[in-house]
Backbone as CSV, one residue per row, in Angstrom:
resi,resn,N_x,N_y,N_z,CA_x,CA_y,CA_z,C_x,C_y,C_z
1,MET,4.448,23.261,-8.624,3.766,22.513,-9.668,2.557,21.789,-9.065
2,LYS,1.427,21.944,-9.689,0.185,21.309,-9.238,0.197,19.831,-9.613
3,ARG,-0.182,18.994,-8.642,-0.298,17.561,-8.896,-1.714,17.123,-8.530
4,VAL,-2.319,16.339,-9.422,-3.691,15.863,-9.238,-3.680,14.339,-9.381
5,PHE,-4.339,13.674,-8.439,-4.358,12.215,-8.405,-5.783,11.683,-8.230
6,ARG,-5.942,10.405,-8.601,-7.137,9.626,-8.270,-6.667,8.428,-7.459
7,THR,-7.399,8.097,-6.398,-7.085,6.878,-5.660,-7.593,5.676,-6.454
8,ARG,-7.116,4.511,-6.110,-7.562,3.284,-6.774,-9.078,3.108,-6.594
9,HIS,-9.569,3.377,-5.381,-11.004,3.256,-5.108,-11.802,4.210,-6.002
10,PHE,-11.352,5.454,-6.103,-12.043,6.439,-6.928,-12.014,6.015,-8.400
11,SER,-10.878,5.501,-8.862,-10.756,5.072,-10.261,-11.724,3.942,-10.582
12,ARG,-11.886,2.999,-9.644,-12.840,1.897,-9.854,-14.257,2.433,-9.985
13,TRP,-14.628,3.356,-9.090,-15.969,3.947,-9.162,-16.130,4.724,-10.464
14,MET,-15.113,5.456,-10.849,-15.178,6.311,-12.042,-15.431,5.497,-13.314
15,ARG,-14.885,4.292,-13.381,-15.098,3.443,-14.565,-16.570,3.097,-14.757
16,LYS,-17.361,3.150,-13.693,-18.784,2.827,-13.779,-19.622,4.030,-14.207
17,THR,-18.992,5.188,-14.294,-19.708,6.415,-14.650,-19.230,6.915,-16.001
18,GLU,-19.754,8.062,-16.408,-19.318,8.706,-17.648,-18.335,9.829,-17.344
19,LEU,-17.766,9.815,-16.167,-16.834,10.844,-15.737,-15.489,10.676,-16.449
20,THR,-14.871,11.793,-16.811,-13.602,11.755,-17.525,-12.527,12.495,-16.740
21,ASP,-11.284,12.190,-17.063,-10.172,12.919,-16.452,-10.264,14.406,-16.790
22,ALA,-10.691,14.728,-18.005,-10.808,16.132,-18.400,-11.787,16.872,-17.499
23,SER,-12.902,16.229,-17.129,-13.865,16.892,-16.245,-13.293,17.048,-14.833
24,LEU,-12.477,16.092,-14.398,-11.832,16.215,-13.087,-10.817,17.361,-13.106
25,CYS,-10.061,17.464,-14.174,-9.074,18.550,-14.286,-9.771,19.907,-14.318
26,ALA,-10.909,19.979,-15.005,-11.682,21.228,-15.023,-12.204,21.546,-13.626
27,ALA,-12.609,20.522,-12.885,-13.093,20.728,-11.511,-11.980,21.273,-10.623
28,VAL,-10.763,20.773,-10.796,-9.629,21.281,-10.013,-9.390,22.750,-10.354
29,ALA,-9.445,23.089,-11.634,-9.260,24.484,-12.037,-10.301,25.381,-11.374
30,GLU,-11.556,24.914,-11.286,-12.612,25.679,-10.621,-12.335,25.809,-9.126
31,MET,-11.896,24.710,-8.491,-11.632,24.750,-7.056,-10.472,25.692,-6.736
32,ILE,-9.480,25.734,-7.593,-8.355,26.645,-7.399,-8.855,28.089,-7.391
33,GLN,-9.898,28.358,-8.172,-10.492,29.693,-8.232,-11.473,29.941,-7.093
34,GLY,-11.649,28.953,-6.219,-12.527,29.115,-5.067,-13.938,28.593,-5.254
35,LEU,-14.225,27.964,-6.385,-15.564,27.439,-6.661,-15.698,26.028,-6.083
36,VAL,-16.035,25.975,-4.812,-16.156,24.715,-4.072,-17.598,24.608,-3.588
37,ASP,-18.157,23.409,-3.648,-19.530,23.227,-3.186,-19.619,23.150,-1.676
38,ALA,-18.631,22.526,-1.037,-18.631,22.454,0.428,-17.228,22.136,0.925
39,ASP,-16.855,22.791,2.024,-15.623,22.469,2.723,-16.024,21.580,3.887
40,LEU,-15.636,20.314,3.833,-16.037,19.341,4.843,-15.028,19.257,5.982
41,GLY,-14.056,20.146,5.982,-13.045,20.166,7.036,-11.995,19.095,6.835
42,GLY,-10.907,19.202,7.562,-9.862,18.190,7.512,-9.198,18.043,6.166
43,GLY,-9.248,19.075,5.345,-8.634,19.011,4.018,-9.490,18.328,2.977
44,VAL,-10.787,18.151,3.257,-11.690,17.479,2.320,-12.705,18.491,1.770
45,LEU,-12.787,18.536,0.444,-13.755,19.403,-0.235,-14.738,18.550,-1.020
46,LYS,-15.952,19.065,-1.173,-16.968,18.415,-1.992,-17.138,19.263,-3.245
47,LYS,-17.112,18.623,-4.416,-17.251,19.333,-5.680,-18.175,18.565,-6.603
48,ARG,-19.173,19.275,-7.127,-20.069,18.674,-8.114,-19.367,18.674,-9.473
49,VAL,-19.530,17.574,-10.203,-18.944,17.450,-11.528,-20.035,16.934,-12.458
50,GLY,-20.176,17.582,-13.596,-21.206,17.190,-14.553,-20.874,15.888,-15.260
51,LEU,-21.916,15.130,-15.537,-21.789,13.922,-16.344,-22.420,14.199,-17.703
52,ALA,-21.995,13.485,-18.709,-22.467,13.707,-20.073,-23.989,13.748,-20.140
53,GLY,-24.523,14.840,-20.643,-25.961,14.985,-20.833,-26.750,15.293,-19.579
54,ARG,-26.110,15.388,-18.421,-26.837,15.616,-17.181,-26.432,16.896,-16.465
55,GLY,-25.265,17.412,-16.752,-24.818,18.621,-16.070,-24.432,18.362,-14.629
56,LYS,-24.061,19.442,-13.940,-23.581,19.306,-12.560,-24.686,19.011,-11.559
57,ARG,-25.840,19.623,-11.749,-26.906,19.498,-10.748,-27.318,18.050,-10.519
58,SER,-27.420,17.272,-11.581,-27.817,15.869,-11.409,-26.665,14.922,-11.735
59,GLY,-25.449,15.420,-11.676,-24.276,14.617,-12.000,-23.656,13.938,-10.808
60,ALA,-22.340,13.962,-10.772,-21.586,13.269,-9.734,-21.121,14.235,-8.654
61,ARG,-20.895,13.675,-7.477,-20.313,14.415,-6.369,-18.952,13.789,-6.101
62,THR,-17.932,14.620,-6.035,-16.600,14.114,-5.759,-16.103,14.709,-4.454
63,LEU,-15.340,13.925,-3.723,-14.716,14.384,-2.492,-13.218,14.371,-2.734
64,VAL,-12.603,15.509,-2.445,-11.213,15.744,-2.807,-10.411,16.095,-1.562
65,ALA,-9.307,15.390,-1.357,-8.363,15.747,-0.295,-7.399,16.752,-0.907
66,THR,-7.206,17.886,-0.245,-6.349,18.919,-0.822,-5.712,19.801,0.232
67,ASN,-4.567,20.348,-0.140,-3.933,21.371,0.677,-4.298,22.757,0.135
68,ARG,-5.180,22.784,-0.864,-5.661,23.995,-1.549,-4.535,24.761,-2.229
69,GLY,-3.495,24.064,-2.546,-2.368,24.677,-3.224,-1.948,23.844,-4.408
70,ASP,-0.993,22.957,-4.167,-0.430,22.187,-5.266,-0.790,20.708,-5.252
71,LEU,-1.641,20.270,-4.322,-1.960,18.853,-4.205,-3.467,18.635,-4.124
72,TRP,-3.974,17.826,-5.057,-5.404,17.543,-5.177,-5.566,16.049,-5.404
73,LEU,-6.322,15.380,-4.530,-6.503,13.934,-4.630,-7.991,13.583,-4.594
74,PHE,-8.503,13.034,-5.691,-9.886,12.587,-5.733,-9.967,11.253,-5.004
75,VAL,-10.712,11.228,-3.884,-10.718,10.054,-3.018,-12.052,9.309,-2.978
76,PHE,-13.162,9.991,-3.285,-14.468,9.340,-3.184,-15.427,10.023,-4.140
77,GLY,-16.317,9.248,-4.717,-17.310,9.819,-5.618,-18.611,9.052,-5.545
78,PHE,-19.687,9.754,-5.871,-20.998,9.108,-5.946,-21.897,9.937,-6.844
79,GLU,-22.855,9.265,-7.460,-23.831,9.967,-8.286,-24.981,10.415,-7.404
80,LYS,-25.501,11.586,-7.703,-26.562,12.160,-6.878,-27.784,11.240,-6.828
81,ASN,-28.077,10.570,-7.925,-29.260,9.703,-7.930,-29.031,8.402,-7.148
82,ASP,-27.780,8.105,-6.760,-27.484,6.906,-5.976,-27.580,7.143,-4.466
83,ARG,-27.196,8.350,-4.030,-27.229,8.671,-2.606,-27.208,10.180,-2.446
84,ALA,-27.730,10.647,-1.331,-27.806,12.092,-1.089,-26.490,12.649,-0.565
85,ASN,-25.826,11.909,0.309,-24.604,12.410,0.914,-23.848,11.251,1.550
86,ILE,-22.769,11.552,2.251,-22.010,10.527,2.955,-22.363,10.577,4.437
87,SER,-22.114,9.480,5.122,-22.412,9.412,6.560,-21.293,10.080,7.357
88,ASP,-21.569,10.350,8.618,-20.550,10.917,9.509,-19.370,9.957,9.658
89,GLN,-19.660,8.671,9.692,-18.602,7.668,9.801,-17.710,7.693,8.556
90,GLU,-18.320,7.790,7.372,-17.540,7.874,6.131,-16.704,9.157,6.105
91,LEU,-17.278,10.252,6.579,-16.543,11.512,6.611,-15.328,11.408,7.534
92,GLY,-15.485,10.770,8.679,-14.359,10.565,9.583,-13.240,9.766,8.925
93,ALA,-13.623,8.724,8.207,-12.629,7.913,7.495,-11.941,8.725,6.403
94,LEU,-12.704,9.579,5.720,-12.116,10.425,4.679,-11.158,11.458,5.265
95,HIS,-11.480,11.982,6.445,-10.565,12.913,7.114,-9.236,12.225,7.422
96,GLU,-9.297,10.983,7.912,-8.077,10.228,8.206,-7.280,9.961,6.934
97,LEU,-7.982,9.567,5.869,-7.318,9.310,4.594,-6.665,10.584,4.064
98,ALA,-7.386,11.703,4.139,-6.843,12.978,3.667,-5.593,13.351,4.446
99,GLN,-5.635,13.176,5.750,-4.478,13.500,6.588,-3.266,12.678,6.161
100,ASP,-3.472,11.388,5.914,-2.392,10.504,5.478,-1.852,10.923,4.111
101,LEU,-2.736,11.125,3.149,-2.302,11.462,1.790,-1.607,12.817,1.720
102,LEU,-2.136,13.791,2.429,-1.580,15.136,2.368,-0.239,15.255,3.090
103,ALA,0.067,14.304,3.954,1.345,14.320,4.676,2.475,13.684,3.859
104,ARG,2.145,13.064,2.741,3.160,12.374,1.941,4.032,13.362,1.169
105,THR,5.277,12.964,1.019,6.207,13.760,0.228,5.956,13.494,-1.258
106,SER,6.546,14.309,-2.096,6.427,14.119,-3.538,6.956,12.745,-3.942
107,ALA,8.063,12.329,-3.344,8.636,11.010,-3.648,7.688,9.889,-3.222
108,GLN,7.037,10.045,-2.068,6.089,9.029,-1.603,4.869,8.961,-2.516
109,LEU,4.409,10.104,-3.011,3.288,10.113,-3.952,3.686,9.421,-5.253
110,SER,4.887,9.701,-5.737,5.368,9.053,-6.960,5.490,7.544,-6.769
111,GLN,5.914,7.115,-5.589,6.004,5.684,-5.285,4.610,5.055,-5.294
112,ALA,3.615,5.758,-4.748,2.236,5.258,-4.750,1.715,5.118,-6.180
113,VAL,2.134,6.005,-7.071,1.752,5.888,-8.486,2.382,4.633,-9.079
114,GLN,3.653,4.395,-8.801,4.331,3.198,-9.308,3.677,1.921,-8.798
115,GLU,3.140,1.976,-7.572,2.481,0.812,-6.975,1.005,0.717,-7.353
116,SER,0.529,1.647,-8.173,-0.864,1.708,-8.646,-1.873,2.008,-7.554
117,ALA,-1.425,2.549,-6.424,-2.355,2.975,-5.384,-2.958,4.335,-5.744
118,LEU,-2.213,5.119,-6.508,-2.676,6.413,-7.011,-2.421,6.471,-8.505
119,GLU,-3.243,7.257,-9.192,-3.009,7.526,-10.616,-2.953,9.042,-10.781
120,GLU,-1.876,9.515,-11.384,-1.725,10.959,-11.576,-2.397,11.372,-12.877
121,ILE,-3.179,12.446,-12.810,-3.880,12.987,-13.976,-3.575,14.477,-14.090
122,CYS,-4.103,15.128,-15.108,-3.956,16.574,-15.322,-2.495,16.958,-15.497
123,HIS,-1.772,16.205,-16.252,-0.347,16.495,-16.468,-0.194,17.830,-17.175
124,GLU,0.613,18.679,-16.598,0.905,19.977,-17.194,2.172,19.870,-18.019
125,HIS,2.057,20.187,-19.297,3.237,20.113,-20.183,3.587,21.513,-20.620
């Protein structure tokens, strides 16, 4: 079963944008099909996501920690007009975060949801 999450940090940033959970779920579906903008190594992928009225090219950039199977965690986001990319130092921190998140068991992820450190989205019914 595929599980998709947003970190608390990502959720705070997302509230400032026009990004929706539906667009994140669509992005995961694209990534599952291999449509990734960049593989940053260490289980971190970069994916462009369109914002209302702007499309993907001038929209948001999301960084996702994933095992490329059943676990997808949106950990960082930025709008293209705010910054061009992330620094090497930020990428190193994201690699560490991805390693930590991807090593968690299903029970540990569920506990993080209960503690509001993660929010689960894209519920499959």
